[in-house]
Structure formats: C-alpha cells, structure tokens
Short mmCIF file of the C-alpha atoms (twelve columns), coordinates in Angstrom:
data_MODEL
# 
_entry.id   MODEL 
# 
loop_
_atom_site.group_PDB 
_atom_site.id 
_atom_site.type_symbol 
_atom_site.label_atom_id 
_atom_site.label_alt_id 
_atom_site.label_comp_id 
_atom_site.label_asym_id 
_atom_site.label_seq_id 
_atom_site.Cartn_x 
_atom_site.Cartn_y 
_atom_site.Cartn_z 
_atom_site.pdbx_PDB_model_num 
ATOM 1   C CA . MET A 1   30.539  6.673   -12.490 1 
ATOM 2   C CA . ARG A 2   33.933  8.282   -11.933 1 
ATOM 3   C CA . ARG A 3   36.858  5.869   -11.889 1 
ATOM 4   C CA . ALA A 4   37.679  6.792   -8.281  1 
ATOM 5   C CA . ASP A 5   34.111  5.931   -7.283  1 
ATOM 6   C CA . ARG A 6   34.333  2.653   -9.190  1 
ATOM 7   C CA . LEU A 7   37.574  1.678   -7.452  1 
ATOM 8   C CA . PHE A 8   36.019  2.476   -4.093  1 
ATOM 9   C CA . ALA A 9   32.953  0.393   -5.000  1 
ATOM 10  C CA . ILE A 10  35.138  -2.562  -6.024  1 
ATOM 11  C CA . VAL A 11  36.860  -2.494  -2.645  1 
ATOM 12  C CA . GLN A 12  33.486  -2.401  -0.890  1 
ATOM 13  C CA . TYR A 13  32.189  -5.386  -2.865  1 
ATOM 14  C CA . LEU A 14  35.367  -7.375  -2.211  1 
ATOM 15  C CA . ARG A 15  35.289  -6.580  1.507   1 
ATOM 16  C CA . GLY A 16  31.705  -7.750  1.860   1 
ATOM 17  C CA . ARG A 17  32.015  -11.149 0.159   1 
ATOM 18  C CA . ARG A 18  34.149  -14.275 0.436   1 
ATOM 19  C CA . LEU A 19  34.864  -14.444 -3.288  1 
ATOM 20  C CA . THR A 20  33.756  -12.170 -6.122  1 
ATOM 21  C CA . THR A 21  34.382  -12.737 -9.824  1 
ATOM 22  C CA . ALA A 22  35.297  -10.108 -12.383 1 
ATOM 23  C CA . ALA A 23  32.088  -10.957 -14.261 1 
ATOM 24  C CA . GLN A 24  30.010  -10.148 -11.171 1 
ATOM 25  C CA . LEU A 25  31.805  -6.845  -10.633 1 
ATOM 26  C CA . ALA A 26  31.461  -5.950  -14.307 1 
ATOM 27  C CA . GLY A 27  27.710  -6.586  -14.156 1 
ATOM 28  C CA . TRP A 28  27.169  -4.590  -10.980 1 
ATOM 29  C CA . LEU A 29  29.288  -1.636  -12.132 1 
ATOM 30  C CA . GLU A 30  28.197  -1.762  -15.789 1 
ATOM 31  C CA . VAL A 31  31.689  -1.932  -17.270 1 
ATOM 32  C CA . SER A 32  33.645  -4.584  -19.158 1 
ATOM 33  C CA . GLU A 33  35.525  -7.401  -17.477 1 
ATOM 34  C CA . ARG A 34  38.706  -6.016  -19.034 1 
ATOM 35  C CA . THR A 35  38.104  -2.771  -17.143 1 
ATOM 36  C CA . ILE A 36  37.646  -4.726  -13.914 1 
ATOM 37  C CA . TYR A 37  40.895  -6.640  -14.450 1 
ATOM 38  C CA . ARG A 38  42.713  -3.356  -15.009 1 
ATOM 39  C CA . ASP A 39  41.136  -1.816  -11.892 1 
ATOM 40  C CA . ILE A 40  42.016  -4.858  -9.775  1 
ATOM 41  C CA . ALA A 41  45.642  -4.641  -10.945 1 
ATOM 42  C CA . ASP A 42  45.768  -0.911  -10.114 1 
ATOM 43  C CA . LEU A 43  44.265  -1.466  -6.655  1 
ATOM 44  C CA . ALA A 44  46.727  -4.261  -5.917  1 
ATOM 45  C CA . GLY A 45  49.578  -2.090  -7.158  1 
ATOM 46  C CA . SER A 46  48.533  0.721   -4.816  1 
ATOM 47  C CA . GLY A 47  48.742  -1.570  -1.789  1 
ATOM 48  C CA . VAL A 48  45.212  -2.944  -1.411  1 
ATOM 49  C CA . PRO A 49  45.723  -6.594  -0.297  1 
ATOM 50  C CA . ILE A 50  43.679  -8.398  -2.960  1 
ATOM 51  C CA . ASP A 51  43.992  -12.169 -3.281  1 
ATOM 52  C CA . GLY A 52  42.730  -14.237 -6.215  1 
ATOM 53  C CA . GLU A 53  43.115  -14.582 -9.940  1 
ATOM 54  C CA . ALA A 54  41.251  -14.043 -13.202 1 
ATOM 55  C CA . GLY A 55  38.609  -16.666 -13.859 1 
ATOM 56  C CA . VAL A 56  38.428  -17.725 -10.217 1 
ATOM 57  C CA . GLY A 57  37.538  -14.663 -8.177  1 
ATOM 58  C CA . TYR A 58  38.952  -12.080 -5.808  1 
ATOM 59  C CA . ARG A 59  38.766  -11.178 -2.142  1 
ATOM 60  C CA . ILE A 60  40.434  -8.745  0.244   1 
ATOM 61  C CA . ARG A 61  42.493  -10.116 3.098   1 
ATOM 62  C CA . ALA A 62  40.976  -9.778  6.578   1 
ATOM 63  C CA . GLY A 63  41.973  -6.690  8.526   1 
ATOM 64  C CA . PHE A 64  42.048  -4.259  5.616   1 
ATOM 65  C CA . ASP A 65  40.199  -1.021  6.349   1 
ATOM 66  C CA . LEU A 66  39.376  2.191   4.526   1 
ATOM 67  C CA . PRO A 67  39.313  5.847   5.558   1 
ATOM 68  C CA . PRO A 68  36.046  7.257   6.999   1 
ATOM 69  C CA . LEU A 69  32.865  6.326   5.128   1 
ATOM 70  C CA . MET A 70  31.904  8.369   2.083   1 
ATOM 71  C CA . PHE A 71  28.339  8.171   0.819   1 
ATOM 72  C CA . SER A 72  26.541  10.177  -1.838  1 
ATOM 73  C CA . PHE A 73  23.377  12.016  -0.784  1 
ATOM 74  C CA . ASP A 74  21.270  9.449   -2.669  1 
ATOM 75  C CA . GLU A 75  23.006  6.644   -0.767  1 
ATOM 76  C CA . ILE A 76  22.342  8.405   2.537   1 
ATOM 77  C CA . ASP A 77  18.639  8.754   1.730   1 
ATOM 78  C CA . ALA A 78  18.541  5.068   0.737   1 
ATOM 79  C CA . LEU A 79  20.113  4.057   4.056   1 
ATOM 80  C CA . VAL A 80  17.739  6.248   6.053   1 
ATOM 81  C CA . ILE A 81  14.531  5.113   4.367   1 
ATOM 82  C CA . GLY A 82  15.680  1.495   4.503   1 
ATOM 83  C CA . ALA A 83  16.346  1.730   8.228   1 
ATOM 84  C CA . ARG A 84  13.013  3.477   8.829   1 
ATOM 85  C CA . PHE A 85  11.154  0.806   6.870   1 
ATOM 86  C CA . VAL A 86  12.798  -1.814  9.063   1 
ATOM 87  C CA . GLU A 87  11.825  0.101   12.208  1 
ATOM 88  C CA . ALA A 88  8.200   0.255   11.058  1 
ATOM 89  C CA . TRP A 89  7.688   -3.166  9.471   1 
ATOM 90  C CA . ALA A 90  10.160  -5.567  11.106  1 
ATOM 91  C CA . GLY A 91  10.439  -6.947  14.632  1 
ATOM 92  C CA . PRO A 92  11.774  -5.158  17.716  1 
ATOM 93  C CA . LYS A 93  15.264  -6.670  17.389  1 
ATOM 94  C CA . LEU A 94  15.680  -5.628  13.757  1 
ATOM 95  C CA . ALA A 95  14.261  -2.181  14.559  1 
ATOM 96  C CA . SER A 96  16.854  -1.765  17.295  1 
ATOM 97  C CA . GLY A 97  19.559  -2.996  14.920  1 
ATOM 98  C CA . ALA A 98  18.504  -0.482  12.257  1 
ATOM 99  C CA . ARG A 99  18.689  2.425   14.713  1 
ATOM 100 C CA . SER A 100 22.074  1.265   15.972  1 
ATOM 101 C CA . ALA A 101 23.443  0.859   12.436  1 
ATOM 102 C CA . LEU A 102 22.346  4.383   11.462  1 
ATOM 103 C CA . ALA A 103 23.995  5.814   14.572  1 
ATOM 104 C CA . LYS A 104 27.281  4.067   13.701  1 
ATOM 105 C CA . ILE A 105 27.097  5.278   10.108  1 
ATOM 106 C CA . ALA A 106 26.374  8.840   11.263  1 
ATOM 107 C CA . ALA A 107 29.414  8.771   13.563  1 
ATOM 108 C CA . ALA A 108 31.666  7.829   10.634  1 
ATOM 109 C CA . LEU A 109 30.379  10.484  8.205   1 
ATOM 110 C CA . PRO A 110 31.827  13.950  7.557   1 
ATOM 111 C CA . ALA A 111 29.842  16.767  9.186   1 
ATOM 112 C CA . GLU A 112 27.828  17.815  6.108   1 
ATOM 113 C CA . LYS A 113 26.848  14.222  5.288   1 
ATOM 114 C CA . ARG A 114 25.920  13.565  8.923   1 
ATOM 115 C CA . ALA A 115 23.619  16.598  8.814   1 
ATOM 116 C CA . ALA A 116 22.003  15.248  5.626   1 
ATOM 117 C CA . LEU A 117 21.360  11.900  7.325   1 
ATOM 118 C CA . GLU A 118 19.816  13.551  10.387  1 
ATOM 119 C CA . ARG A 119 17.621  15.876  8.271   1 
ATOM 120 C CA . SER A 120 16.428  13.300  5.740   1 
ATOM 121 C CA . PRO A 121 12.744  13.997  4.960   1 
ATOM 122 C CA . LEU A 122 11.936  10.334  4.149   1 
ATOM 123 C CA . PHE A 123 9.733   8.532   6.682   1 
ATOM 124 C CA . ALA A 124 7.926   5.208   7.115   1 
ATOM 125 C CA . PRO A 125 5.234   5.709   9.811   1 
ATOM 126 C CA . GLY A 126 4.541   2.596   11.827  1 
ATOM 127 C CA . PHE A 127 1.811   3.679   14.249  1 
ATOM 128 C CA . PHE A 128 -0.919  1.927   12.208  1 
ATOM 129 C CA . ILE A 129 0.927   -1.376  11.842  1 
ATOM 130 C CA . ASP A 130 -0.024  -4.446  13.899  1 
ATOM 131 C CA . PRO A 131 3.094   -5.269  15.995  1 
ATOM 132 C CA . LYS A 132 2.346   -9.007  16.271  1 
ATOM 133 C CA . PRO A 133 3.795   -10.043 12.865  1 
ATOM 134 C CA . GLY A 134 6.986   -8.204  13.759  1 
ATOM 135 C CA . GLU A 135 7.229   -10.084 17.033  1 
ATOM 136 C CA . ARG A 136 6.729   -13.367 15.172  1 
ATOM 137 C CA . LEU A 137 9.419   -12.299 12.711  1 
ATOM 138 C CA . ASP A 138 12.086  -12.116 15.419  1 
ATOM 139 C CA . ALA A 139 11.346  -15.671 16.577  1 
ATOM 140 C CA . LEU A 140 11.241  -17.004 13.022  1 
ATOM 141 C CA . ARG A 141 14.535  -15.317 12.111  1 
ATOM 142 C CA . GLU A 142 16.156  -17.174 14.986  1 
ATOM 143 C CA . ALA A 143 14.519  -20.433 13.898  1 
ATOM 144 C CA . ILE A 144 15.842  -19.997 10.343  1 
ATOM 145 C CA . ALA A 145 19.344  -19.151 11.557  1 
ATOM 146 C CA . GLY A 146 19.387  -22.143 13.911  1 
ATOM 147 C CA . ARG A 147 17.582  -24.493 11.484  1 
ATOM 148 C CA . ARG A 148 15.018  -25.329 14.172  1 
ATOM 149 C CA . PHE A 149 11.692  -27.021 13.642  1 
ATOM 150 C CA . THR A 150 8.856   -24.623 14.447  1 
ATOM 151 C CA . GLU A 151 5.293   -25.333 15.558  1 
ATOM 152 C CA . LEU A 152 2.753   -22.948 14.036  1 
ATOM 153 C CA . HIS A 153 -0.821  -22.373 15.096  1 
ATOM 154 C CA . TYR A 154 -2.083  -21.034 11.775  1 
ATOM 155 C CA . LYS A 155 -5.335  -19.538 10.523  1 
ATOM 156 C CA . ASP A 156 -5.930  -19.560 6.755   1 
ATOM 157 C CA . ALA A 157 -7.937  -17.112 4.611   1 
ATOM 158 C CA . ALA A 158 -11.179 -18.946 5.486   1 
ATOM 159 C CA . ALA A 159 -10.376 -18.644 9.227   1 
ATOM 160 C CA . GLU A 160 -9.773  -22.404 9.462   1 
ATOM 161 C CA . THR A 161 -7.096  -23.179 12.027  1 
ATOM 162 C CA . SER A 162 -4.441  -25.893 11.913  1 
ATOM 163 C CA . GLN A 163 -1.274  -26.965 13.680  1 
ATOM 164 C CA . ARG A 164 1.770   -27.124 11.442  1 
ATOM 165 C CA . ARG A 165 5.279   -28.379 12.112  1 
ATOM 166 C CA . VAL A 166 7.550   -26.649 9.626   1 
ATOM 167 C CA . ARG A 167 11.147  -26.171 8.580   1 
ATOM 168 C CA . PRO A 168 11.406  -22.361 8.295   1 
ATOM 169 C CA . LEU A 169 13.534  -21.339 5.315   1 
ATOM 170 C CA . ALA A 170 13.123  -17.634 4.512   1 
ATOM 171 C CA . LEU A 171 11.049  -14.528 5.199   1 
ATOM 172 C CA . TYR A 172 9.588   -12.326 2.453   1 
ATOM 173 C CA . PHE A 173 8.141   -8.812  2.690   1 
ATOM 174 C CA . TRP A 174 5.438   -7.986  0.116   1 
ATOM 175 C CA . GLY A 175 4.763   -4.326  0.883   1 
ATOM 176 C CA . ASP A 176 2.034   -4.871  3.467   1 
ATOM 177 C CA . VAL A 177 2.533   -8.428  4.754   1 
ATOM 178 C CA . TRP A 178 5.381   -10.767 5.645   1 
ATOM 179 C CA . THR A 179 5.323   -14.415 4.614   1 
ATOM 180 C CA . LEU A 180 7.315   -17.383 5.828   1 
ATOM 181 C CA . ALA A 181 8.592   -19.827 3.222   1 
ATOM 182 C CA . ALA A 182 8.808   -23.260 4.821   1 
ATOM 183 C CA . TRP A 183 8.735   -26.984 4.302   1 
ATOM 184 C CA . CYS A 184 5.512   -28.236 5.901   1 
ATOM 185 C CA . GLU A 185 5.814   -31.629 7.582   1 
ATOM 186 C CA . LEU A 186 2.029   -32.093 7.480   1 
ATOM 187 C CA . ARG A 187 1.672   -31.471 3.726   1 
ATOM 188 C CA . GLN A 188 5.134   -32.835 2.828   1 
ATOM 189 C CA . ASP A 189 5.581   -29.881 0.531   1 
ATOM 190 C CA . PHE A 190 6.612   -26.231 0.486   1 
ATOM 191 C CA . ARG A 191 4.140   -23.705 1.840   1 
ATOM 192 C CA . ASN A 192 3.974   -19.932 2.368   1 
ATOM 193 C CA . PHE A 193 2.503   -18.732 5.662   1 
ATOM 194 C CA . ARG A 194 1.394   -15.155 6.270   1 
ATOM 195 C CA . LEU A 195 2.808   -13.887 9.552   1 
ATOM 196 C CA . ASP A 196 -0.370  -11.959 10.351  1 
ATOM 197 C CA . ARG A 197 -2.261  -15.290 10.311  1 
ATOM 198 C CA . ILE A 198 0.119   -17.059 12.685  1 
ATOM 199 C CA . ASP A 199 -1.519  -17.041 16.107  1 
ATOM 200 C CA . ASP A 200 1.448   -18.691 17.784  1 
ATOM 201 C CA . ALA A 201 4.939   -19.798 16.761  1 
ATOM 202 C CA . ARG A 202 6.989   -22.037 19.042  1 
ATOM 203 C CA . VAL A 203 10.583  -22.755 18.079  1 
ATOM 204 C CA . ALA A 204 11.458  -26.353 18.946  1 
ATOM 205 C CA . PRO A 205 14.859  -27.382 20.334  1 
ATOM 206 C CA . GLU A 206 15.361  -29.958 17.555  1 
ATOM 207 C CA . ARG A 207 17.330  -28.948 14.468  1 
ATOM 208 C CA . PHE A 208 15.998  -30.132 11.136  1 
ATOM 209 C CA . PRO A 209 18.410  -32.061 8.890   1 
ATOM 210 C CA . ASP A 210 19.836  -30.676 5.669   1 
ATOM 211 C CA . GLU A 211 17.866  -32.791 3.189   1 
ATOM 212 C CA . ALA A 212 17.858  -32.463 -0.588  1 
ATOM 213 C CA . GLY A 213 14.467  -31.386 -1.911  1 
ATOM 214 C CA . LYS A 214 13.554  -29.520 1.287   1 
ATOM 215 C CA . ARG A 215 16.061  -26.667 1.182   1 
ATOM 216 C CA . LEU A 216 15.648  -22.981 0.366   1 
ATOM 217 C CA . GLU A 217 17.278  -23.463 -3.039  1 
ATOM 218 C CA . ASP A 218 14.684  -26.174 -3.790  1 
ATOM 219 C CA . PHE A 219 11.896  -23.785 -2.790  1 
ATOM 220 C CA . LEU A 220 13.296  -21.051 -5.046  1 
ATOM 221 C CA . ARG A 221 13.630  -23.491 -7.929  1 
ATOM 222 C CA . ARG A 222 9.977   -24.499 -7.479  1 
ATOM 223 C CA . MET A 223 8.858   -20.874 -7.476  1 
ATOM 224 C CA . ARG A 224 10.715  -20.197 -10.735 1 
ATOM 225 C CA . GLU A 225 9.112   -23.216 -12.392 1 
ATOM 226 C CA . GLU A 226 5.541   -22.307 -11.450 1 
# 
C-alpha cells in the first residue's frame, strides 16, 4: 500500500469509529505501531483534527470532511456486489437502503469510477429467493435495535410447531439462510432460529432488560466455547 493510500485509510478508520488504537490500525493496515504513530503525527501536522494519545486511542473531531470519494476498482466491485447481495437476500428496507447508498456513492465518484460502478459485471440474482425471510428480517432488525421481546410462531426441522417468546440479539447470514440468535424465554437458554421456519414474528411493545448472561456477548462467548 502506498503511504498516501495508508494515510487516507487511517482517516477513514478514525472517522468511522469513536476511538481507535494504534494497535488496531497497525493490524488492519499491516504495518508497525511505530509507523502508525508517525502517520498520526504527520496527519495532525497537516491540519487533520485528530484527538487522542498513544496507548489510549485516536478519533477525528466531528465535522471534518474529505474531498470527493476515491475508491479503487476492486473496492468499487466489492461495494456493488455487496449491495446486490443485500438487494437479493435481505429485506425490502435494507434492499432500498443498498440502492440508495450506491446512488450516493456514484454521485461522489469521478466520472471514470462512476462508469465502472454502473458497468460492474457482478450480480446476485434474487428471483428464485423466497421473500418471506427477508420480510421477517426487517421486523427482527427493528426488534433488535429497540430491544423488544418478540413472539415467534416457529416450525422446527421435524415440522413441529411452537410458540416462543425471545429476546432477539443478532442476525446471521449463512449463504442460503438467515438465522436469528436469541435468548429463548421458554428454554431459558440461547437458541438459533432459521428465518425461513418462522411462520410469524410479532414484535411486542415491552423492552427486555439488559441482564448479564442473556446478552449478545454472552451468546458469542458460548459459541466460542462449544
């Protein structure tokens, strides 16, 4: 990576996060922490408003902006195929968001890069995909964001149905199916529910409390241990 590209990448990472350490930047950019410290000092010296200190972390003050977006052709293809995957496999709201995001990115690109985005030959056809899981996904995203209990009418692999009251925690895409990671009130344990087996999902008005042992980080810890 050219140094100019690395400096640009550092600014992008700092803009997108509340606090970023030199060790994190060094790992992502595959350079030494000493190099990162030197780059941070050069950026600050050139007028980029970076706050923070070594050993604690860095961030860029709100309001700082950069000149028009510059992406490599590989990055453009990655953005396009990512957005098209979302259009095909996610819910209507995320699909609309993906299209809108691409349009905004295209408007900010130089002419030749905009043409590359519009002519990208990478596609993710969605005409054969059942739309119901995507519709469930939109409701479950809102439930996760609002920390709302959700009532599921669920059918397992043996076609046995059950009613579950869950605390939705996260959504995972496995290449052909989505699953919901949740704390199940019936089982008093974590469970994964396939979205294509959820016949109905009703988001309740009640918010679930933030309880130790029932959080997303607890679920992830369990998955690592198994």
